[in-house]
CSV table of C-alpha atoms in Angstrom, one decimal:
chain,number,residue,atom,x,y,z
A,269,UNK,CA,-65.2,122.0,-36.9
A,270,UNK,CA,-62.7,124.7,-35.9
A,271,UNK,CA,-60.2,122.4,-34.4
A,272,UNK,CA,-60.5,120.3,-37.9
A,273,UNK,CA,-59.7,123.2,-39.7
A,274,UNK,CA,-56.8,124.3,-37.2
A,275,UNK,CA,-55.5,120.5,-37.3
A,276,UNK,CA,-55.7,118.3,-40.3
A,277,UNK,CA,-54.7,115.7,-38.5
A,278,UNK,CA,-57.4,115.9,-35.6
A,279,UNK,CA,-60.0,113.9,-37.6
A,280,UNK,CA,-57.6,110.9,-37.8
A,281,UNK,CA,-56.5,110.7,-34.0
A,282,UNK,CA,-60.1,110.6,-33.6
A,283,UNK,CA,-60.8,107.8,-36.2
A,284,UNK,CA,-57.4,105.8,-34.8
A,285,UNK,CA,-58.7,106.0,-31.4
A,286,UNK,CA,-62.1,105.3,-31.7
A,287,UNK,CA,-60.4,101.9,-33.5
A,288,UNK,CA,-58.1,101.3,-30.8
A,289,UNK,CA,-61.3,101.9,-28.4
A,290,UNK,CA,-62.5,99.1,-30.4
A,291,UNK,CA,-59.9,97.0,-30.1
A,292,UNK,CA,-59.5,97.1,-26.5
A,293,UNK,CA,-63.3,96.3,-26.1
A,294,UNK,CA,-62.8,92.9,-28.1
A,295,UNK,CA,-59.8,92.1,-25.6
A,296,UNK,CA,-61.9,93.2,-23.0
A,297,UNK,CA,-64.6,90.4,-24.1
A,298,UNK,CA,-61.8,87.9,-24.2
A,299,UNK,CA,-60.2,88.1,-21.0
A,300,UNK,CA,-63.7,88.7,-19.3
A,301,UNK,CA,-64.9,85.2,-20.6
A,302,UNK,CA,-61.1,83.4,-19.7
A,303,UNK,CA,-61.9,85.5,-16.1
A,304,UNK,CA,-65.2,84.0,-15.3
A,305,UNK,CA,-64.3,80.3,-16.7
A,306,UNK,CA,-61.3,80.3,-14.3
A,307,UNK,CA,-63.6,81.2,-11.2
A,308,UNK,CA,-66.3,79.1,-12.2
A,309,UNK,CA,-63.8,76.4,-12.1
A,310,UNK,CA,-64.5,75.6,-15.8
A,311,UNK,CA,-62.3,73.1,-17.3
A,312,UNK,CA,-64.0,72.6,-20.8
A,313,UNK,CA,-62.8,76.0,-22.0
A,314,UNK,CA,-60.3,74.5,-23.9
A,315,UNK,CA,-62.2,71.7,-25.3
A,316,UNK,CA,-60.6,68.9,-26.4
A,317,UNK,CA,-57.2,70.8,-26.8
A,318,UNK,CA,-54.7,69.6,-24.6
A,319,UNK,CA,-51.4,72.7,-24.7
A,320,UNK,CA,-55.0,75.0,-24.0
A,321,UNK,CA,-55.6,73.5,-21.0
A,322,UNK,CA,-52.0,73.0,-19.9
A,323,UNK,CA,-51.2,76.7,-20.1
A,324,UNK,CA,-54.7,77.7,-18.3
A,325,UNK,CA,-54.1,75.1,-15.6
A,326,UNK,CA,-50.7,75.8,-15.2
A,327,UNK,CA,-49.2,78.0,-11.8
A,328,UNK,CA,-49.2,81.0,-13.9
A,329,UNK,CA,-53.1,81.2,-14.5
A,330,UNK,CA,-53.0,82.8,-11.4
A,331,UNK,CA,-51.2,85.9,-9.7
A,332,UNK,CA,-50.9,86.2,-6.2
A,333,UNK,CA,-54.6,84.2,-5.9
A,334,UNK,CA,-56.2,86.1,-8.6
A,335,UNK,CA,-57.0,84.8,-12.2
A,336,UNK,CA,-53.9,86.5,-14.7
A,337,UNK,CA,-57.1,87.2,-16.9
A,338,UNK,CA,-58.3,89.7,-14.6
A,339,UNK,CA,-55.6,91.9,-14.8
A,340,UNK,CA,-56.8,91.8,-18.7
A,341,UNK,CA,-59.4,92.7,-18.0
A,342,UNK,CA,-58.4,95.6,-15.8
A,343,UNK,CA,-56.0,96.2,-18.8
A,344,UNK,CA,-58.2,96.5,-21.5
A,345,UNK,CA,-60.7,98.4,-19.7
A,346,UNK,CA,-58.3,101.2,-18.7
A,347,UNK,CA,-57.5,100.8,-22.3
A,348,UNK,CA,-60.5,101.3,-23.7
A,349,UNK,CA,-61.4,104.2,-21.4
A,350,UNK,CA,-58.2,105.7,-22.4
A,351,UNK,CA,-58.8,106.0,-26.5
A,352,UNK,CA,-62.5,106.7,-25.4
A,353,UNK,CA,-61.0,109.7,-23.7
A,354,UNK,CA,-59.0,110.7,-25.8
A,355,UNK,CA,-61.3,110.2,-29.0
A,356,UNK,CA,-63.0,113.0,-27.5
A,357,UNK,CA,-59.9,115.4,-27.9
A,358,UNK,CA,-59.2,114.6,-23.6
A,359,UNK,CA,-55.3,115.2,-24.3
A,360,UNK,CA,-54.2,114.0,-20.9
A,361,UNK,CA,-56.0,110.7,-21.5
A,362,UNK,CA,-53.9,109.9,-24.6
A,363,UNK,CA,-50.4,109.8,-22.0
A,364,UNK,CA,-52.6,107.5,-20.1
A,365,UNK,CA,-53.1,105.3,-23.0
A,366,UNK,CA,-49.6,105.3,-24.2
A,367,UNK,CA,-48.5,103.7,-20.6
A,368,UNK,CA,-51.1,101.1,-20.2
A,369,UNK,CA,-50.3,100.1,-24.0
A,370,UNK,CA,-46.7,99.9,-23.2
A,371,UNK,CA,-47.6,97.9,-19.7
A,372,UNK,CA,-49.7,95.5,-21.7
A,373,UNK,CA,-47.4,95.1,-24.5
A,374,UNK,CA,-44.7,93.8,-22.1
A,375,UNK,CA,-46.7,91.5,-19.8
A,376,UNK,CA,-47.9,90.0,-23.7
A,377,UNK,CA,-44.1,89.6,-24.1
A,378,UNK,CA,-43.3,87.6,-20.9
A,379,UNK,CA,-46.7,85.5,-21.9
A,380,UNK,CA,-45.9,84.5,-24.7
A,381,UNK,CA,-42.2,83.6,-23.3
A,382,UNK,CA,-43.9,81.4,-20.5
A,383,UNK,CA,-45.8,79.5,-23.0
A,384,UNK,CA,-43.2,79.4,-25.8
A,385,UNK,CA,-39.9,78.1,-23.2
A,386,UNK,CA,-41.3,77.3,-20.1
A,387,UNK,CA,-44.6,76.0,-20.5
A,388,UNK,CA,-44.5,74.7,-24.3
A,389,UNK,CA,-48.0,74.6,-24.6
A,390,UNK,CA,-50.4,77.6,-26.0
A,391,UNK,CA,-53.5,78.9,-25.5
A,392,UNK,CA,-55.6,80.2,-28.5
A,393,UNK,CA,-57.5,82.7,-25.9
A,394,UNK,CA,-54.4,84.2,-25.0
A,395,UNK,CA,-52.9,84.1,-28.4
A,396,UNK,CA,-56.2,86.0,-29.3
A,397,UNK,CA,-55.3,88.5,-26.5
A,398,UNK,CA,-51.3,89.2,-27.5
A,399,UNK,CA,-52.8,89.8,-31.6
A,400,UNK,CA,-55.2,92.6,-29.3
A,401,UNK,CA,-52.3,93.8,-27.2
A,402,UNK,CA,-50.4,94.2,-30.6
A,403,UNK,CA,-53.0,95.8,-32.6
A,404,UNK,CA,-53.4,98.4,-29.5
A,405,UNK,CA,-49.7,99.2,-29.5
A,406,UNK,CA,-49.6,99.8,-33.2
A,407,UNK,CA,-52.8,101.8,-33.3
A,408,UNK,CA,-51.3,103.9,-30.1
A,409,UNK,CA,-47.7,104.4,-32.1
A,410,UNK,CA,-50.0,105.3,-35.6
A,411,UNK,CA,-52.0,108.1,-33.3
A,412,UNK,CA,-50.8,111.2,-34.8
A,413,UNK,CA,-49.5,113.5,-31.8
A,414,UNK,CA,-51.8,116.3,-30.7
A,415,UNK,CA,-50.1,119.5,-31.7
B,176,UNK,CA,-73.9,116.6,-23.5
B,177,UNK,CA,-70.5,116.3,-25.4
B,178,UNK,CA,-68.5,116.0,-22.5
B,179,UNK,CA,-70.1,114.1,-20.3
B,180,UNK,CA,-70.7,111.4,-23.5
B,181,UNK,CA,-67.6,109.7,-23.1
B,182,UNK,CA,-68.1,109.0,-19.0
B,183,UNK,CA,-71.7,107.5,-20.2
B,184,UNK,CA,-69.6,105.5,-22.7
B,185,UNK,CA,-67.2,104.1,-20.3
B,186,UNK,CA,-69.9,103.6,-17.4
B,187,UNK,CA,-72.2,101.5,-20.1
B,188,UNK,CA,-69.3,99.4,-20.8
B,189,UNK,CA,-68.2,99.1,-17.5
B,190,UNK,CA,-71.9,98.0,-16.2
B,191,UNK,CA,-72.2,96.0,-19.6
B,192,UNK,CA,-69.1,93.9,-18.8
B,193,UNK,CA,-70.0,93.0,-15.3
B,194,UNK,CA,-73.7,92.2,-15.6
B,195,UNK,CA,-72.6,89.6,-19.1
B,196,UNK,CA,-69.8,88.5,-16.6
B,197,UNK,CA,-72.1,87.6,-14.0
B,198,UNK,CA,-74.5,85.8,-16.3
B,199,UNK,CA,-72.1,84.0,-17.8
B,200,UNK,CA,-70.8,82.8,-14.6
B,201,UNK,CA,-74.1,82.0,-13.3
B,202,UNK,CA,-74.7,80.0,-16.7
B,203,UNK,CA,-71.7,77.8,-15.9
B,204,UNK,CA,-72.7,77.1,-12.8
B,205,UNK,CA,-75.6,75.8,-13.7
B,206,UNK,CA,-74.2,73.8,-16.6
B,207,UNK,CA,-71.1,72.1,-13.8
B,208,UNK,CA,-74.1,71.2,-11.8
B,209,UNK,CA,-76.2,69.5,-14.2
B,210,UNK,CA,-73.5,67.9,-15.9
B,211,UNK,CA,-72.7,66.3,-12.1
B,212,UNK,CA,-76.2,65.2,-11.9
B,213,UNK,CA,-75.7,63.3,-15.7
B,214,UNK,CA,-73.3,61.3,-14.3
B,215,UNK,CA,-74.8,60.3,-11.0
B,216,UNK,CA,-77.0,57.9,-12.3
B,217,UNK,CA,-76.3,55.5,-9.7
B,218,UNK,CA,-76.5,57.8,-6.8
B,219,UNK,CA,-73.1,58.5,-6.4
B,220,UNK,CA,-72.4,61.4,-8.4
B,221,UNK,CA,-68.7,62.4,-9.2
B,222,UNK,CA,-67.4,65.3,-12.1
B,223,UNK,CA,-64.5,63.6,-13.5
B,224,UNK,CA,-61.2,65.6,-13.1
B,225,UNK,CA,-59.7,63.7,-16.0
B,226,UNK,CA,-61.0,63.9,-19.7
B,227,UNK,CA,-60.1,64.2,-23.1
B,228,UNK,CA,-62.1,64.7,-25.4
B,229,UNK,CA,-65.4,66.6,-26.5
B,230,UNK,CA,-67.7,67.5,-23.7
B,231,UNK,CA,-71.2,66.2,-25.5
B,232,UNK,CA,-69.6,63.0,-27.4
B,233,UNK,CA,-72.4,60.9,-27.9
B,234,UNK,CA,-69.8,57.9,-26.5
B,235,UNK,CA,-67.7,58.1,-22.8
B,236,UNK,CA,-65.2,55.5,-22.2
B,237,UNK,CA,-64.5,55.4,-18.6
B,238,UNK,CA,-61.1,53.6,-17.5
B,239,UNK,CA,-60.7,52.8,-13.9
B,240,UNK,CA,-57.1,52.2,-13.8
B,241,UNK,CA,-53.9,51.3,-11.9
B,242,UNK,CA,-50.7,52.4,-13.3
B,243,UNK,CA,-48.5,49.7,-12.0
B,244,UNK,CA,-51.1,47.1,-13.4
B,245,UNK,CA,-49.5,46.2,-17.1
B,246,UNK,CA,-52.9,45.8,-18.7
B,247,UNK,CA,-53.7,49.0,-17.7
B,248,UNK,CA,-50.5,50.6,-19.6
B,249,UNK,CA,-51.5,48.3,-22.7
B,250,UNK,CA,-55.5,49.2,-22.6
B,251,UNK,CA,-54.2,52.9,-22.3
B,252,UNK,CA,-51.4,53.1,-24.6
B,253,UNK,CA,-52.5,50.2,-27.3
B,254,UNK,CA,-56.1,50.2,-27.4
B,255,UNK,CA,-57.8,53.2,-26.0
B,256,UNK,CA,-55.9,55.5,-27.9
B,257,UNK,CA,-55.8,54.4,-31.1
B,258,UNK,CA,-59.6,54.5,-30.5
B,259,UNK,CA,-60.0,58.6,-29.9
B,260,UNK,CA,-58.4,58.6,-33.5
B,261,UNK,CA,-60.6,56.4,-34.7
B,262,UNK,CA,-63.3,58.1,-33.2
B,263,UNK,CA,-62.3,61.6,-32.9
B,264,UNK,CA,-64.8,64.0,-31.1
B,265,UNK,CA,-67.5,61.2,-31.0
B,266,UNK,CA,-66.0,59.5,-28.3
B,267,UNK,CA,-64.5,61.0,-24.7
B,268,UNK,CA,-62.4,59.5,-22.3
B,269,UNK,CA,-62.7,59.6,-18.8
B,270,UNK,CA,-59.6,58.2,-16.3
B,271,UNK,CA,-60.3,57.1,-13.0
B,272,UNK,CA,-58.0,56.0,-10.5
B,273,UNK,CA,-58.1,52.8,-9.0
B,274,UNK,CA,-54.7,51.4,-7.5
B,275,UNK,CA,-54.7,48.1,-5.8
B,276,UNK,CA,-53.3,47.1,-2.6
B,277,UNK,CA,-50.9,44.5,-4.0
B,278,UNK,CA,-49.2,46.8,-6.3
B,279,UNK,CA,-46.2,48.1,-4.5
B,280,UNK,CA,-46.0,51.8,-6.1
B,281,UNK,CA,-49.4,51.9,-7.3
B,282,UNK,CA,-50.7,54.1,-5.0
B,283,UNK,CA,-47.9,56.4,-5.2
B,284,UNK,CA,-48.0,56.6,-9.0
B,285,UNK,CA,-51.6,58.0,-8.8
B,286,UNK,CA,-50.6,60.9,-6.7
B,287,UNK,CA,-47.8,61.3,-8.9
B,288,UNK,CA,-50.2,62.0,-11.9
B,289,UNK,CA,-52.3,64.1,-9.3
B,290,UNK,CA,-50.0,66.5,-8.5
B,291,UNK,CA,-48.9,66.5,-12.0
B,292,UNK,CA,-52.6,67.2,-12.6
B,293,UNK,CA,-52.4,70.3,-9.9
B,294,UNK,CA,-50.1,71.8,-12.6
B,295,UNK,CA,-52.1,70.5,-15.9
B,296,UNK,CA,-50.1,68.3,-16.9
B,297,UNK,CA,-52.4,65.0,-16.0
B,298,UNK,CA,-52.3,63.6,-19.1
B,299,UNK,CA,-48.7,63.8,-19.7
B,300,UNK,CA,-47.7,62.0,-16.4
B,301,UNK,CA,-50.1,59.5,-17.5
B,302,UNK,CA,-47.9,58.3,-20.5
B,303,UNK,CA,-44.8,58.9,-18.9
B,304,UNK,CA,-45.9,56.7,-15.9
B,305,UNK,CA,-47.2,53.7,-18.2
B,306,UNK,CA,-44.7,54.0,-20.8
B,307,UNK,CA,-41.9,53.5,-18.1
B,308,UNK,CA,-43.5,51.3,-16.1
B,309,UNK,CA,-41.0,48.4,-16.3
B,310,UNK,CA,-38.6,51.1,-15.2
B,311,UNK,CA,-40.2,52.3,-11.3
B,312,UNK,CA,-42.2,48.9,-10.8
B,313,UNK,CA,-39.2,47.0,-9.6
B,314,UNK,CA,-37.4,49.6,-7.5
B,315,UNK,CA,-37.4,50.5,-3.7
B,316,UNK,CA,-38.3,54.4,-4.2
B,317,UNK,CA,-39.9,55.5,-6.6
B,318,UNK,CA,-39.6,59.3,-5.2
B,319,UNK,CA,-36.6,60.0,-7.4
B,320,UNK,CA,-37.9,58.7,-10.8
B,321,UNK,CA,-41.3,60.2,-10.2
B,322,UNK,CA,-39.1,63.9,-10.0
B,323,UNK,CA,-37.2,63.1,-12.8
B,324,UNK,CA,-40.7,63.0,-14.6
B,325,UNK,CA,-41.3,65.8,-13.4
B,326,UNK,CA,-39.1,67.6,-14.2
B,327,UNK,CA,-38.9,66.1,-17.8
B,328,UNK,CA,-42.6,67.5,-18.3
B,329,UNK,CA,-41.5,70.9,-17.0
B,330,UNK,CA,-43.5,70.8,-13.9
B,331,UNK,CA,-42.4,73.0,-10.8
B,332,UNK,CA,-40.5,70.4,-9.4
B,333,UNK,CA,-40.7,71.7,-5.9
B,334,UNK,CA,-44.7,72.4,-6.2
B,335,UNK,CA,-44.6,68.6,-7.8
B,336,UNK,CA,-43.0,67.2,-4.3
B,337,UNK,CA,-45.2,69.3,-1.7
B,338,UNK,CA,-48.2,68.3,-3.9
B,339,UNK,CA,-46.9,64.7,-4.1
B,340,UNK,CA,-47.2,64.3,-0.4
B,341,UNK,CA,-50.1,67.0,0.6
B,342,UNK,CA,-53.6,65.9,1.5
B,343,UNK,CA,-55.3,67.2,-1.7
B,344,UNK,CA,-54.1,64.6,-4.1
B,345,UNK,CA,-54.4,62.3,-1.3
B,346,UNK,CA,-58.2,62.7,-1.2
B,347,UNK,CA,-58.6,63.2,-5.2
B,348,UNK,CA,-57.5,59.2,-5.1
B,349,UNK,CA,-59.0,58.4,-2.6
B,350,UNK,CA,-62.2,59.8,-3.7
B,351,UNK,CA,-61.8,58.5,-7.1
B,352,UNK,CA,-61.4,54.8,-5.9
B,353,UNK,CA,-64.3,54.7,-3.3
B,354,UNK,CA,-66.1,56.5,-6.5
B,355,UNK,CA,-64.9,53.1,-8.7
B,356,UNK,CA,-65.7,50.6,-5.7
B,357,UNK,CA,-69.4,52.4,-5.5
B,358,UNK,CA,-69.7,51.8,-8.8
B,359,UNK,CA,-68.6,47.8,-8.3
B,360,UNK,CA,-64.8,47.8,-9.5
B,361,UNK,CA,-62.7,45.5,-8.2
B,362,UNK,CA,-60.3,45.4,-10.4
B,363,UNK,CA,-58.2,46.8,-13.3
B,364,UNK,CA,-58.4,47.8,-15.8
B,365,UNK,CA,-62.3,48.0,-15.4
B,366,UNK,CA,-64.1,49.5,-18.7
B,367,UNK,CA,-67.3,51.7,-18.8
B,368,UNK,CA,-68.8,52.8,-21.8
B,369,UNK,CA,-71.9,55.2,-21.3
B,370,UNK,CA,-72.1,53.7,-17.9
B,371,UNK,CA,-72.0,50.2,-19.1
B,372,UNK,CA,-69.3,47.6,-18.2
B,373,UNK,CA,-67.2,46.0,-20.9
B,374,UNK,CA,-66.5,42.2,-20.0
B,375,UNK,CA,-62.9,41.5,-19.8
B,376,UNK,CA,-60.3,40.5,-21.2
B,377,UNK,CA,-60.2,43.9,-23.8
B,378,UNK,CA,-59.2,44.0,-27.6
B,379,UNK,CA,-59.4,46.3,-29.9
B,380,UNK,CA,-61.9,44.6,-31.3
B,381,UNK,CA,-63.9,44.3,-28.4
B,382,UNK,CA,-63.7,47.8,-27.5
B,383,UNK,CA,-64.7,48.8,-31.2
B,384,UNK,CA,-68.1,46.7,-30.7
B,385,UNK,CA,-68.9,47.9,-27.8
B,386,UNK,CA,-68.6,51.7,-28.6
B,387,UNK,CA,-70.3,50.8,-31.7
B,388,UNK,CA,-73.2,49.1,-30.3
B,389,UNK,CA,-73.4,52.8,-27.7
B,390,UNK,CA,-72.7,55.2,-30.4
B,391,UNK,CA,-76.4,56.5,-32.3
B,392,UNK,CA,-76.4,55.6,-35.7
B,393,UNK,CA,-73.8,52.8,-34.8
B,394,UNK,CA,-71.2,54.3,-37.0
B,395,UNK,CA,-67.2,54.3,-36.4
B,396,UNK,CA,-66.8,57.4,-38.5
C-alpha cells in the first residue's frame, strides 16, 4: 500500500504487466502447439489451407535443425517470466522484458518479410504469433517507468 | 510467501507447458498411427505425402498418376479439380506417383515435384509440370526447364537440384509406385475413390457418379 501511495503509477505497471504476462502466455500456447506438430511430423495443421502449409514446410520452419517455433516458445516464456517478475515490483526483470520484446519484435519483422517476399504464402499460426509479439511490444512501451 | 509467489508462478507454467506439450505430442502420434492403419486395408499400409483437402472427408479420390501421361494432366487439371469445388471439404484428394517406363521424362518429373515437395511446394510443381507438359515432353533434358520451375515457384533452387538427384525423393517414388503396383495399377491415370477403382475412360460425369454413389447421404452439396 505504501509504494501505491509513494507512486500513483505503481498500480498500473502492475495491471500492464500482469496483461502483457497474459499475452505472452497465449503466444506461449501458440508456438508450443506449432512446436509439437512440427516434431510429430504433423502435416494436417494447416488443414486444407495450402500458403499454411507452404510456409510451415518451407526451409525456414527450421533453424539450424530445430523447429523456428521453439525459439517461441523460449521467447514467450522468457517473456512471460519477465512481466511476471516484474508484476511483482522485480525492477531488474522489467530491463529483461524490454530486450526479449525488442528481440521478438524483430525476428516477427523478418517473418513476416519471409512470408510476405520470399515465401508468398502465410500462415494464420504465425500471423496469430506476430498480433502477440505486437501486443507485447505495445504493452512493454505503455509500462509506465518505475521511478 | 509474496516473493517466492512469482517463482511458483513461472515453475507452474513452465511444468504446465511441457506436460500439455508432451500429451499433445503423444496424442498425435497416436492419431498418425491410426490414420496409417485406415488406409492399409489391403495389407500394405502407406500415409499419403500428398493431400488436399479435409482430413475426415467422408470421400478420398486417390490419383495414381504420371505427369508425362496427357490424361493425367487433363484428369488433374480438367476434371479432378473442378470436383474439390464442387465438393469442397466433403471430398480429399490424394496424388500418388506412378510413372511409366515408356514415358521418357516421366520419372524425372516426379522427383521434380518431390523435391519441390521437400520445400512445400508439391502442389504447385504439380500444375506447373502438367500445365507445360507439351513444353518438357519433347526435349532431351529436361534438367533446365525443371529449374526454371523452380525457380518460378520461389524454391531454393540449389536445395531444388541436390534434392532433385538425392536418394530421398528417389525412394518417396519409388515407394509410391510399388505402393500403386501393390494395390494392382498398371497404368495411368488409375482412379480410387474410398479404395474403390473407377473404370476407365474418366468424365466428369463419371467421376461425379462415382463420388456420389461413396459419399453418405449421396449428396453433391
Amino acid at each position: 500500500m505504501d509504494s501505491h501511495a509513494r507512486d500513483p503509477l505503481a498500480r498500473t505497471r502492475v495491471i500492464v504487466n500482469a496483461i502483457t504476462a497474459v499475452v505472452a502466455l497465449a503466444g506461449l500456447a501458440d508456438a508450443t502447439y506449432l512446436t509439437v506438430a512440427h516434431l510429430a511430423g504433423d502435416n494436417s495443421v494447416c488443414g486444407p489451407s495450402q500458403p499454411c502449409s507452404i510456409v510451415l514446410g518451407s526451409t525456414y520452419a527450421q533453424i539450424v535443425g530445430i523447429p523456428t517455433a521453439a525459439f517461441g516458445v523460449l521467447a514467450y516464456f522468457s517473456a512471460f517470466s519477465a512481466a511476471t517478475l516484474a508484476a511483482f515490483g522485480y525492477a531488474r526483470a522489467r530491463t529483461f522484458l524490454i530486450v526479449i520484446v525488442a528481440a521478438m519484435f524483430a525476428f516477427t519483422l523478418w517473418l513476416l518479410y519471409l512470408q510476405a517476399y520470399v515465401l508468398h504464402a502465410f500462415c494464420p499460426f504465425c500471423l496469430l504469433s506476430a498480433a502477440f509479439t505486437f501486443c507485447l511490444a505495445g504493452l512493454t512501451l505503455a509500462t509506465p517507468p518505475a521511478r | 510467501m509474496k516473493r517466492s509467489l512469482p517463482f511458483i508462478i513461472i515453475a507452474a507454467v513452465a511444468v504446465l507447458t511441457a506436460g500439455s506439450g508432451a500429451m499433445l505430442y503423444s496424442s498425435k502420434q497416436r492419431s498418425a498411427a491410426a490414420e496409417t492403419d485406415a488406409i492399409g486395408s489391403n495389407g500394405s499400409a502407406m500415409t499419403p505425402e500428398h493431400v488436399r483437402g479435409e482430413k475426415r472427408a467422408p470421400v478420398t479420390l486417390e490419383e495414381f498418376a504420371d505427369f508425362q501421361c496427357p490424361a493425367c494432366a487433363n484428369t488433374a487439371l480438367e476434371m479432378i479439380r473442378p470436383l474439390e469445388r464442387d465438393y469442397g471439404s466433403r471430398l480429399r484428394v490424394v496424388f500418388w506417383h506412378f510413372p511409366l517406363p515408356n514415358h521418357k521424362h516421366g520419372r524425372d518429373a516426379a522427383l521434380a515435384a518431390e523435391a519441390a515437395s521437400l520445400q512445400g511446394r508439391f502442389w504447385e510443381m504439380h500444375d506447373m509440370l502438367y500445365r507445360n507438359q507439351l513444353a518438357w515432353s519433347n526435349v532431351d533434358d529436361v534438367h533446365r526447364l525443371f529449374e526454371g520451375y523452380a525457380r518460378e515457384l520461389h524454391l531454393d533452387v540449389e536445395r531444388f537440384k541436390k534434392d532433385f538427384g538425392g536418394a530421398q525423393v528417389s525412394a518417396r517414388v519409388d515407394r509410391q509406385q510399388e505402393y500403386g503396383a501393390s494395390r494392382g495399377v498398371q497404368n495411368t491415370p488409375t482412379i480410387f475413390i474410398n479404395n474403390q477403382v473407377v473404370a476407365p475412360p474418366f468424365s466428369p460425369e463419371r467421376l461425379h457418379e462415382a463420388i456420389d454413389a461413396a459419399m453418405p447421404g449421396k449428396q453433391r452439396s
